[in-house]
mmCIF file of C-alpha atoms in Angstrom:
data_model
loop_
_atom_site.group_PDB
_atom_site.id
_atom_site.type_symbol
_atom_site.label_atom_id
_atom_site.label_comp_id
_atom_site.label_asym_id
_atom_site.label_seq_id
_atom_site.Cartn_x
_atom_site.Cartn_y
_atom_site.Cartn_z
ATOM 1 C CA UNK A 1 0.000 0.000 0.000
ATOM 2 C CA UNK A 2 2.821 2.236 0.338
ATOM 3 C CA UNK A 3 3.885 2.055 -3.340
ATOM 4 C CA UNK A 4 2.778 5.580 -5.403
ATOM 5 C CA UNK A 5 0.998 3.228 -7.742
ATOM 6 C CA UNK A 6 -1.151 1.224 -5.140
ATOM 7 C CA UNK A 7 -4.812 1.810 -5.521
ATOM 8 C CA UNK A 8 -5.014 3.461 -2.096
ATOM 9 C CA UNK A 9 -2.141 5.839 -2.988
ATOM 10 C CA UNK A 10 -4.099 6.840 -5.840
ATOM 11 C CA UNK A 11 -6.719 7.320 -3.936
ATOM 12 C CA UNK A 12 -5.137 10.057 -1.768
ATOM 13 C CA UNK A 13 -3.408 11.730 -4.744
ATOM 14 C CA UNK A 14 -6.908 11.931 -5.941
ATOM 15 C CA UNK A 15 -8.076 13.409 -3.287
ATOM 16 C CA UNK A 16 -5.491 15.733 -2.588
ATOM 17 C CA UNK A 17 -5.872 16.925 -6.197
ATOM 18 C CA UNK A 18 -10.117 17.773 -5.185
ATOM 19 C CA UNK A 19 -9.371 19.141 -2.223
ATOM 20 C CA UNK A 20 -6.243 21.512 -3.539
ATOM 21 C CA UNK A 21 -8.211 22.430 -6.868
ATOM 22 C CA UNK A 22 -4.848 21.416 -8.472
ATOM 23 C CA UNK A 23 -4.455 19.374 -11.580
ATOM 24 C CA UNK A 24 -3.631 15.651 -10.607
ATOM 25 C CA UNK A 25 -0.897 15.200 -13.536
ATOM 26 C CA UNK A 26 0.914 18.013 -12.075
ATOM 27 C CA UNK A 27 0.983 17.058 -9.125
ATOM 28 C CA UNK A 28 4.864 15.881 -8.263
ATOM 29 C CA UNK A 29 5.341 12.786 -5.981
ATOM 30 C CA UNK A 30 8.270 12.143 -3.769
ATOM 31 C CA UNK A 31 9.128 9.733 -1.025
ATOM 32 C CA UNK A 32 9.297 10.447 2.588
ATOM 33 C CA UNK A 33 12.153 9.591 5.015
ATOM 34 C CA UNK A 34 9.524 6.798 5.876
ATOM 35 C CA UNK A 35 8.893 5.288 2.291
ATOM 36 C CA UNK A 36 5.462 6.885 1.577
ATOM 37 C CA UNK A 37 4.733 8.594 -0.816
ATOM 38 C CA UNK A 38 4.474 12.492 -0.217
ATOM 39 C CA UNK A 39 3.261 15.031 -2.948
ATOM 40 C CA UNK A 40 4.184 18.711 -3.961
ATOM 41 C CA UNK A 41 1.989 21.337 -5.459
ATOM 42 C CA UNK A 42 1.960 25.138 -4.997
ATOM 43 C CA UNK A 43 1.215 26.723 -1.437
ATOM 44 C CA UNK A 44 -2.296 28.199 -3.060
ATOM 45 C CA UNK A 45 -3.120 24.996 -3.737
ATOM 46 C CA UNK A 46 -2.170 23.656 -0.522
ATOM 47 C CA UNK A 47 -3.916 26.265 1.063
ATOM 48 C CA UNK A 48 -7.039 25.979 -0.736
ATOM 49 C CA UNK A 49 -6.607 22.315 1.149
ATOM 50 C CA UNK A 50 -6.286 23.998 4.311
ATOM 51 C CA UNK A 51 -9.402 25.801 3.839
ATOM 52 C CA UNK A 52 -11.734 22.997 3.347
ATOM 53 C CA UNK A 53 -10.473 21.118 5.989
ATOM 54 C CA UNK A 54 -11.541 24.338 8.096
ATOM 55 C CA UNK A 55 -15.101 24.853 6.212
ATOM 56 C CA UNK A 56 -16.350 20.971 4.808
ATOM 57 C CA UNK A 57 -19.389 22.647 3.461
ATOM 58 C CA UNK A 58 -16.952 23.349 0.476
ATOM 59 C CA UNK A 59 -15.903 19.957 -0.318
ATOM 60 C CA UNK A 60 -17.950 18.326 -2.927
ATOM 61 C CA UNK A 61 -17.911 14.724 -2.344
ATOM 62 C CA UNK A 62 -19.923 13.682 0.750
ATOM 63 C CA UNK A 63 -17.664 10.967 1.984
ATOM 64 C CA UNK A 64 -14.643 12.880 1.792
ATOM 65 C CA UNK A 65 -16.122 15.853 3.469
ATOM 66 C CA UNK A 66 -17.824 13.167 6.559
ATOM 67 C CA UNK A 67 -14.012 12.073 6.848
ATOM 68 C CA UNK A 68 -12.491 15.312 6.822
ATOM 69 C CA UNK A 69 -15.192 16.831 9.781
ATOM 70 C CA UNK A 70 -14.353 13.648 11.452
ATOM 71 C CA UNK A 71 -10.052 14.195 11.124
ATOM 72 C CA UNK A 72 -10.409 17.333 12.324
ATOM 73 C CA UNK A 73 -12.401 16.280 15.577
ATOM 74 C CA UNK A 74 -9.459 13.676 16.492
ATOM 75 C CA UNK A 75 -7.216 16.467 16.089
ATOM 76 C CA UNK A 76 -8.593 18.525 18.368
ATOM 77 C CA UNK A 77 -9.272 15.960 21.158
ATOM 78 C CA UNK A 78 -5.866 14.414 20.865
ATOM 79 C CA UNK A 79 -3.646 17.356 19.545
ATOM 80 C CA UNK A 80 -0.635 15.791 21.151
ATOM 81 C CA UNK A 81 -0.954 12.407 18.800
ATOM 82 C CA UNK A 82 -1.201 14.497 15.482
ATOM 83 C CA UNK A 83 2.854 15.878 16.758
ATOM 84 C CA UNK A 84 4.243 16.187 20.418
ATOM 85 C CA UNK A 85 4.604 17.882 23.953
ATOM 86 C CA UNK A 86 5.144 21.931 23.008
ATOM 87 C CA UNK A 87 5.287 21.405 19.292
ATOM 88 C CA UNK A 88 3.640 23.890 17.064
ATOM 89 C CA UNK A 89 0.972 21.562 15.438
ATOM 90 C CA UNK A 90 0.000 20.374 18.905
ATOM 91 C CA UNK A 91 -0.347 24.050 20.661
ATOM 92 C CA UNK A 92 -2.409 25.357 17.899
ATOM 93 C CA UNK A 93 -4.443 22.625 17.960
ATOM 94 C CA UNK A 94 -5.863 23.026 21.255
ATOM 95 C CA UNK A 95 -7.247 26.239 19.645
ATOM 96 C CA UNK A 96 -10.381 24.366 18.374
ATOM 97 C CA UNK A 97 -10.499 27.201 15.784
ATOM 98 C CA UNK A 98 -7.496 26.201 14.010
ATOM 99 C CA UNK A 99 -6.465 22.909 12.041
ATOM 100 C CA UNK A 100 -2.843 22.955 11.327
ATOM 101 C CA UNK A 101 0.194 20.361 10.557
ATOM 102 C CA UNK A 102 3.395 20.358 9.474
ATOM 103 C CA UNK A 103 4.719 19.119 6.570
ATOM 104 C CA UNK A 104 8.175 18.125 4.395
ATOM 105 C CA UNK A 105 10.990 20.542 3.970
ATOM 106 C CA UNK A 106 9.349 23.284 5.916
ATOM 107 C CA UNK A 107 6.600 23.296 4.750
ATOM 108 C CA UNK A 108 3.605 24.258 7.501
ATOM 109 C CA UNK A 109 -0.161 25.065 6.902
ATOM 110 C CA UNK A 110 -2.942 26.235 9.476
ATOM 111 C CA UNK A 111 -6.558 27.426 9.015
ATOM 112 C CA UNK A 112 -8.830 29.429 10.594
ATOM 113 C CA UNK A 113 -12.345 28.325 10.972
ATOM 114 C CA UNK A 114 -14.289 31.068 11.904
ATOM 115 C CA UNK A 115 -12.608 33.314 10.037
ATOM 116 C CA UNK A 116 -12.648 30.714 6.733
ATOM 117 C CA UNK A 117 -8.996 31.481 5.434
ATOM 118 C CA UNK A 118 -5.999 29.365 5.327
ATOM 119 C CA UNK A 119 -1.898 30.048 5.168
ATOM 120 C CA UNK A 120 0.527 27.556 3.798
ATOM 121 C CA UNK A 121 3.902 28.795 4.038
ATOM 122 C CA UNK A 122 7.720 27.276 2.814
ATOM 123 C CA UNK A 123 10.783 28.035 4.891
ATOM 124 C CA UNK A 124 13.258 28.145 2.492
ATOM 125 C CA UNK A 125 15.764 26.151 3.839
ATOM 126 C CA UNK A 126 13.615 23.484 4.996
ATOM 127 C CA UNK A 127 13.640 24.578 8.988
ATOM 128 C CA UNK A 128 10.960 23.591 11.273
ATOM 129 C CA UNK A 129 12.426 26.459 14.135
ATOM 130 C CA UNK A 130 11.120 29.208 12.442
ATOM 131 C CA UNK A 131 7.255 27.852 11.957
ATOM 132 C CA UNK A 132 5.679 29.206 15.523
ATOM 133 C CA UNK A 133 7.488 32.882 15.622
ATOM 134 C CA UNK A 134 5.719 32.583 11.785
ATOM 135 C CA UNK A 135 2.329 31.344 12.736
ATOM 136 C CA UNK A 136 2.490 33.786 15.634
ATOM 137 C CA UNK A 137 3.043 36.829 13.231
ATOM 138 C CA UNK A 138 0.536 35.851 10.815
ATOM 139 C CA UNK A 139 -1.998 35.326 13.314
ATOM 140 C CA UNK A 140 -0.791 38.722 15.252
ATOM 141 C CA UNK A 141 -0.832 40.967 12.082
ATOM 142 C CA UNK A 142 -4.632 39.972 11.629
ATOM 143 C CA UNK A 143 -5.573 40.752 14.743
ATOM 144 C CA UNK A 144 -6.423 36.819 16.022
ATOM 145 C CA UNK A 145 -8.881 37.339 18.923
ATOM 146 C CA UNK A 146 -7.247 34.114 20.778
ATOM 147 C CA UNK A 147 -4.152 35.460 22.373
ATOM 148 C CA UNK A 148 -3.676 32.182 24.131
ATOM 149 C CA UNK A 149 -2.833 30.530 21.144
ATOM 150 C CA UNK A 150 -0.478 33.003 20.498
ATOM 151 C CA UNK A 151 1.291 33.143 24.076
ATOM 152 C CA UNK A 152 1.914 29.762 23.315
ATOM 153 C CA UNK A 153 3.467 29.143 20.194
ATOM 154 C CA UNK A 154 6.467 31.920 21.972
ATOM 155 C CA UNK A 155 6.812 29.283 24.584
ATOM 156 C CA UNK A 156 7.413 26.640 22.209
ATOM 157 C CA UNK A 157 10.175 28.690 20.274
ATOM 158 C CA UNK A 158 11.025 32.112 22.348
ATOM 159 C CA UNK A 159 11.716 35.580 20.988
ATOM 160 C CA UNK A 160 14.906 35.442 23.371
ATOM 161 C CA UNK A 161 17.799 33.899 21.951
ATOM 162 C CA UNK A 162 20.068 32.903 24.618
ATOM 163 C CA UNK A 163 23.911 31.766 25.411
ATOM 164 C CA UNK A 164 25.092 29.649 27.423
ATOM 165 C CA UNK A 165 25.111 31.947 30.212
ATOM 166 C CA UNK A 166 21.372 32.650 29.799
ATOM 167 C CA UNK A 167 22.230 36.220 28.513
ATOM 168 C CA UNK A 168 20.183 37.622 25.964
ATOM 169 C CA UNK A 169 21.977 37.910 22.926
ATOM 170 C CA UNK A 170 19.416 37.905 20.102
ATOM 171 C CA UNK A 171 16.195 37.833 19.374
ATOM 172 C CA UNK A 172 13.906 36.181 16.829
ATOM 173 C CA UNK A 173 10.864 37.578 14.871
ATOM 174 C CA UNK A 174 9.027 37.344 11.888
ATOM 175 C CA UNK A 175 10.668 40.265 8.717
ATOM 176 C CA UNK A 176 7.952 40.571 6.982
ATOM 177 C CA UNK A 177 4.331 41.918 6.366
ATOM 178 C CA UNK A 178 1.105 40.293 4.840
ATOM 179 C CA UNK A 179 0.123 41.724 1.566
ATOM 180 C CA UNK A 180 -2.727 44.034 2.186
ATOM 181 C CA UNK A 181 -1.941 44.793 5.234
#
């Protein structure tokens, strides 16, 4: 089943390619560091993903969209199980306003329900670190109500950098500004 060409791989390339709006045939496939098949398509597209996992009532197909409300459930009663202990994907999942996980190469995607948008952003040089000073800018710079969620993601990675004498010595934080804004 783990083979790109397995009917159930198919399946999710499929899928994927309904839920992103995205052209299956262009739609590049990879393998993981586990064997599995993993698949690359623009960040709209992925984000167009996003959003339907944070508003089913777009999602065409009945059974996909049953599956998806019921995914996004587990996630938010076991947020811990989808990544770890003070891990990005885990801290904004206990917002049960937000769906969000990580992804290959840093790649890391998060919507909003209530506010029905979605964000799928690359780190260049593949680096989970920066994700949560990221997430917590983008949600900042539109003025998220839930300042919880944002307290949070700075515990997980903090503004402070730090020697190893505890003194301050830099600082991290997001360098840029969402279009429109």
């Amino acid at each position: 089943y783990w083979q790109p060409s397995h009917p159930l791989q198919q399946d999710i390339l499929h899928t994927l390619a309904d839920m992103a709006e995205y052209p299956v045939d262009q739609i590049k496939v990879g393998v993981d560091g586990c064997g599995f098949p993993i698949f690359a398509l623009p960040l709209k597209s992925i984000a167009t993903a996003y959003l339907k996992l944070a508003c089913p009532e777009l999602i065409r197909d009945a059974g996909t969209r049953e599956a998806v409300q019921r995914m996004v459930r587990y996630m938010h009663a076991a947020p811990d199980s989808i990544a770890s202990h003070q891990f990005i994907c885990s801290e904004l999942l206990r917002d049960d306003n937000i769906v969000a996980k990580g992804g290959a190469k840093g790649v890391y995607c998060f919507s909003l329900i209530r506010e029905r948008v979605a964000f799928a952003l690359k780190v260049i040089d593949g680096s989970e670190t920066p994700w949560p000073i990221t997430v917590a800018s983008i949600l900042e710079q539109i003025g998220y109500s839930n300042q919880a969620t944002i307290d949070r993601l700075y515990t997980v990675v903090p503004k402070e950098i730090k020697n190893d004498n505890h003194i301050v010595v830099g600082e991290r934080r997001a360098a840029f500004t969402l279009a429109g804004k």
